[in-house]
């Protein structure tokens, strides 16, 4: 991979660089709720049924789009819309908005654990969506930067 590739236009990233940009926080796998009147997005600690709480990764990354209805697979094409609901800490959103990576990002720290140590990941915090009745989803709203 190229040095500081995240500073390049996202359209110029290779597939390997695109995947490496992900900080593995798992927050894109959290269920989001949207206020229909205002469009405001609320983050929850509820996670997609494929989310692995121990590893903070998708349990079937290759087939997620086929197995989970509505799973958004980030790409340079989907990023403009996705940036409206991705957490402000998300590396994809940060790069899209012209911001640098957070200091805890593994590409800067050199350590995959840094995202978890910084407290921005869902590892160990996710509640599988299938364990909670949909009427109770609002009870799981959390602050964005938890």
mmCIF file of C-alpha atoms in Angstrom:
data_model
loop_
_atom_site.group_PDB
_atom_site.id
_atom_site.type_symbol
_atom_site.label_atom_id
_atom_site.label_comp_id
_atom_site.label_asym_id
_atom_site.label_seq_id
_atom_site.Cartn_x
_atom_site.Cartn_y
_atom_site.Cartn_z
ATOM 1 C CA UNK A 1 0.000 0.000 0.000
ATOM 2 C CA UNK A 2 1.094 3.535 -0.635
ATOM 3 C CA UNK A 3 2.320 5.741 2.174
ATOM 4 C CA UNK A 4 -0.470 7.958 3.607
ATOM 5 C CA UNK A 5 -2.854 6.687 0.919
ATOM 6 C CA UNK A 6 -5.822 7.984 2.936
ATOM 7 C CA UNK A 7 -4.845 11.508 1.921
ATOM 8 C CA UNK A 8 -5.473 10.672 -1.745
ATOM 9 C CA UNK A 9 -8.886 11.142 -3.360
ATOM 10 C CA UNK A 10 -10.998 8.125 -2.417
ATOM 11 C CA UNK A 11 -11.549 7.283 -6.081
ATOM 12 C CA UNK A 12 -7.810 6.611 -6.417
ATOM 13 C CA UNK A 13 -7.599 4.040 -3.622
ATOM 14 C CA UNK A 14 -6.915 0.420 -4.501
ATOM 15 C CA UNK A 15 -9.247 -2.276 -3.135
ATOM 16 C CA UNK A 16 -6.610 -3.171 -0.529
ATOM 17 C CA UNK A 17 -6.235 0.470 0.552
ATOM 18 C CA UNK A 18 -10.028 0.906 0.708
ATOM 19 C CA UNK A 19 -10.365 -2.092 3.021
ATOM 20 C CA UNK A 20 -7.382 -0.965 5.149
ATOM 21 C CA UNK A 21 -9.071 2.400 5.681
ATOM 22 C CA UNK A 22 -11.668 0.700 7.867
ATOM 23 C CA UNK A 23 -10.685 1.094 11.533
ATOM 24 C CA UNK A 24 -12.680 -2.034 12.533
ATOM 25 C CA UNK A 25 -14.767 -0.213 15.133
ATOM 26 C CA UNK A 26 -17.932 -2.089 14.121
ATOM 27 C CA UNK A 27 -20.106 0.984 14.499
ATOM 28 C CA UNK A 28 -21.383 0.741 10.932
ATOM 29 C CA UNK A 29 -22.889 -2.599 12.025
ATOM 30 C CA UNK A 30 -24.950 -0.870 14.718
ATOM 31 C CA UNK A 31 -28.618 -0.287 14.042
ATOM 32 C CA UNK A 32 -29.419 3.378 13.452
ATOM 33 C CA UNK A 33 -32.784 4.980 14.008
ATOM 34 C CA UNK A 34 -33.922 7.998 12.040
ATOM 35 C CA UNK A 35 -36.415 10.615 13.159
ATOM 36 C CA UNK A 36 -38.854 10.700 10.244
ATOM 37 C CA UNK A 37 -39.695 14.366 10.844
ATOM 38 C CA UNK A 38 -36.191 15.799 11.233
ATOM 39 C CA UNK A 39 -33.992 13.216 9.520
ATOM 40 C CA UNK A 40 -31.790 13.101 12.620
ATOM 41 C CA UNK A 41 -29.920 9.810 13.002
ATOM 42 C CA UNK A 42 -29.631 8.124 16.387
ATOM 43 C CA UNK A 43 -27.068 5.433 17.096
ATOM 44 C CA UNK A 44 -27.895 2.365 19.153
ATOM 45 C CA UNK A 45 -25.898 -0.415 20.744
ATOM 46 C CA UNK A 46 -27.993 -2.887 18.760
ATOM 47 C CA UNK A 47 -25.984 -4.757 16.175
ATOM 48 C CA UNK A 48 -26.659 -6.575 12.955
ATOM 49 C CA UNK A 49 -27.256 -10.282 13.380
ATOM 50 C CA UNK A 50 -23.918 -11.027 11.682
ATOM 51 C CA UNK A 51 -21.861 -8.849 14.021
ATOM 52 C CA UNK A 52 -19.376 -10.795 16.143
ATOM 53 C CA UNK A 53 -19.199 -8.991 19.489
ATOM 54 C CA UNK A 54 -15.915 -10.638 20.468
ATOM 55 C CA UNK A 55 -13.956 -9.773 17.327
ATOM 56 C CA UNK A 56 -15.843 -6.598 16.368
ATOM 57 C CA UNK A 57 -16.152 -7.927 12.821
ATOM 58 C CA UNK A 58 -18.847 -9.177 10.496
ATOM 59 C CA UNK A 59 -19.397 -12.903 10.887
ATOM 60 C CA UNK A 60 -19.821 -13.315 7.132
ATOM 61 C CA UNK A 61 -18.275 -10.289 5.465
ATOM 62 C CA UNK A 62 -18.187 -11.802 1.972
ATOM 63 C CA UNK A 63 -21.918 -12.591 1.911
ATOM 64 C CA UNK A 64 -23.282 -9.833 4.161
ATOM 65 C CA UNK A 65 -25.130 -8.083 1.345
ATOM 66 C CA UNK A 66 -26.984 -11.286 0.477
ATOM 67 C CA UNK A 67 -27.687 -12.365 4.050
ATOM 68 C CA UNK A 68 -28.785 -9.059 5.575
ATOM 69 C CA UNK A 69 -31.453 -6.996 3.878
ATOM 70 C CA UNK A 70 -30.435 -3.366 3.857
ATOM 71 C CA UNK A 71 -26.757 -3.989 4.560
ATOM 72 C CA UNK A 72 -24.926 -1.056 3.042
ATOM 73 C CA UNK A 73 -21.651 -2.068 1.473
ATOM 74 C CA UNK A 74 -19.470 0.995 1.510
ATOM 75 C CA UNK A 75 -17.890 2.015 -1.747
ATOM 76 C CA UNK A 76 -16.735 5.225 -3.349
ATOM 77 C CA UNK A 77 -20.189 5.390 -4.929
ATOM 78 C CA UNK A 78 -22.188 4.825 -1.731
ATOM 79 C CA UNK A 79 -19.980 6.964 0.515
ATOM 80 C CA UNK A 80 -21.620 10.360 -0.154
ATOM 81 C CA UNK A 81 -24.974 9.092 1.137
ATOM 82 C CA UNK A 82 -23.457 6.850 3.818
ATOM 83 C CA UNK A 83 -21.458 9.758 5.234
ATOM 84 C CA UNK A 84 -24.745 11.189 6.508
ATOM 85 C CA UNK A 85 -25.189 8.297 8.942
ATOM 86 C CA UNK A 86 -21.681 6.983 9.545
ATOM 87 C CA UNK A 87 -20.277 8.058 12.921
ATOM 88 C CA UNK A 88 -18.115 11.198 12.805
ATOM 89 C CA UNK A 89 -15.196 9.046 13.986
ATOM 90 C CA UNK A 90 -15.451 6.704 10.975
ATOM 91 C CA UNK A 91 -12.314 6.800 8.813
ATOM 92 C CA UNK A 92 -14.357 6.647 5.608
ATOM 93 C CA UNK A 93 -16.425 9.631 6.671
ATOM 94 C CA UNK A 94 -13.372 11.530 7.921
ATOM 95 C CA UNK A 95 -11.538 11.066 4.609
ATOM 96 C CA UNK A 96 -14.656 11.937 2.629
ATOM 97 C CA UNK A 97 -15.029 15.168 4.639
ATOM 98 C CA UNK A 98 -11.368 16.070 4.129
ATOM 99 C CA UNK A 99 -10.347 15.351 7.719
ATOM 100 C CA UNK A 100 -7.347 13.293 8.780
ATOM 101 C CA UNK A 101 -7.586 9.940 10.510
ATOM 102 C CA UNK A 102 -8.029 9.912 14.270
ATOM 103 C CA UNK A 103 -4.819 9.384 16.246
ATOM 104 C CA UNK A 104 -6.103 6.003 17.444
ATOM 105 C CA UNK A 105 -6.632 4.687 13.895
ATOM 106 C CA UNK A 106 -4.598 1.487 13.370
ATOM 107 C CA UNK A 107 -2.963 2.941 10.248
ATOM 108 C CA UNK A 108 -1.462 5.694 12.422
ATOM 109 C CA UNK A 109 -0.942 3.790 15.673
ATOM 110 C CA UNK A 110 0.372 0.662 13.984
ATOM 111 C CA UNK A 111 -1.785 -1.425 16.319
ATOM 112 C CA UNK A 112 -5.198 -2.967 15.670
ATOM 113 C CA UNK A 113 -6.080 -2.728 19.370
ATOM 114 C CA UNK A 114 -5.815 1.066 19.458
ATOM 115 C CA UNK A 115 -9.387 1.543 18.216
ATOM 116 C CA UNK A 116 -10.692 -0.584 21.091
ATOM 117 C CA UNK A 117 -8.411 1.019 23.667
ATOM 118 C CA UNK A 118 -9.704 4.439 22.599
ATOM 119 C CA UNK A 119 -13.229 3.301 23.487
ATOM 120 C CA UNK A 120 -14.727 3.992 20.076
ATOM 121 C CA UNK A 121 -15.461 0.431 19.031
ATOM 122 C CA UNK A 122 -18.480 -1.746 19.656
ATOM 123 C CA UNK A 123 -16.386 -4.719 20.748
ATOM 124 C CA UNK A 124 -18.056 -6.258 23.770
ATOM 125 C CA UNK A 125 -20.826 -3.635 23.763
ATOM 126 C CA UNK A 126 -23.124 -4.780 21.000
ATOM 127 C CA UNK A 127 -26.559 -6.205 21.683
ATOM 128 C CA UNK A 128 -27.792 -8.459 18.863
ATOM 129 C CA UNK A 129 -30.859 -6.888 17.275
ATOM 130 C CA UNK A 130 -32.730 -10.206 17.327
ATOM 131 C CA UNK A 131 -32.616 -10.199 21.146
ATOM 132 C CA UNK A 132 -34.638 -6.975 21.395
ATOM 133 C CA UNK A 133 -38.225 -6.413 20.300
ATOM 134 C CA UNK A 134 -38.380 -3.705 17.630
ATOM 135 C CA UNK A 135 -40.706 -1.639 19.856
ATOM 136 C CA UNK A 136 -37.835 -1.397 22.361
ATOM 137 C CA UNK A 137 -35.126 -0.280 19.925
ATOM 138 C CA UNK A 138 -35.386 3.327 21.126
ATOM 139 C CA UNK A 139 -34.345 2.138 24.588
ATOM 140 C CA UNK A 140 -30.941 1.298 23.090
ATOM 141 C CA UNK A 141 -30.050 4.749 21.753
ATOM 142 C CA UNK A 142 -26.532 5.746 22.797
ATOM 143 C CA UNK A 143 -24.419 8.864 22.408
ATOM 144 C CA UNK A 144 -22.582 8.869 19.072
ATOM 145 C CA UNK A 145 -19.108 9.012 20.579
ATOM 146 C CA UNK A 146 -19.370 6.387 23.260
#
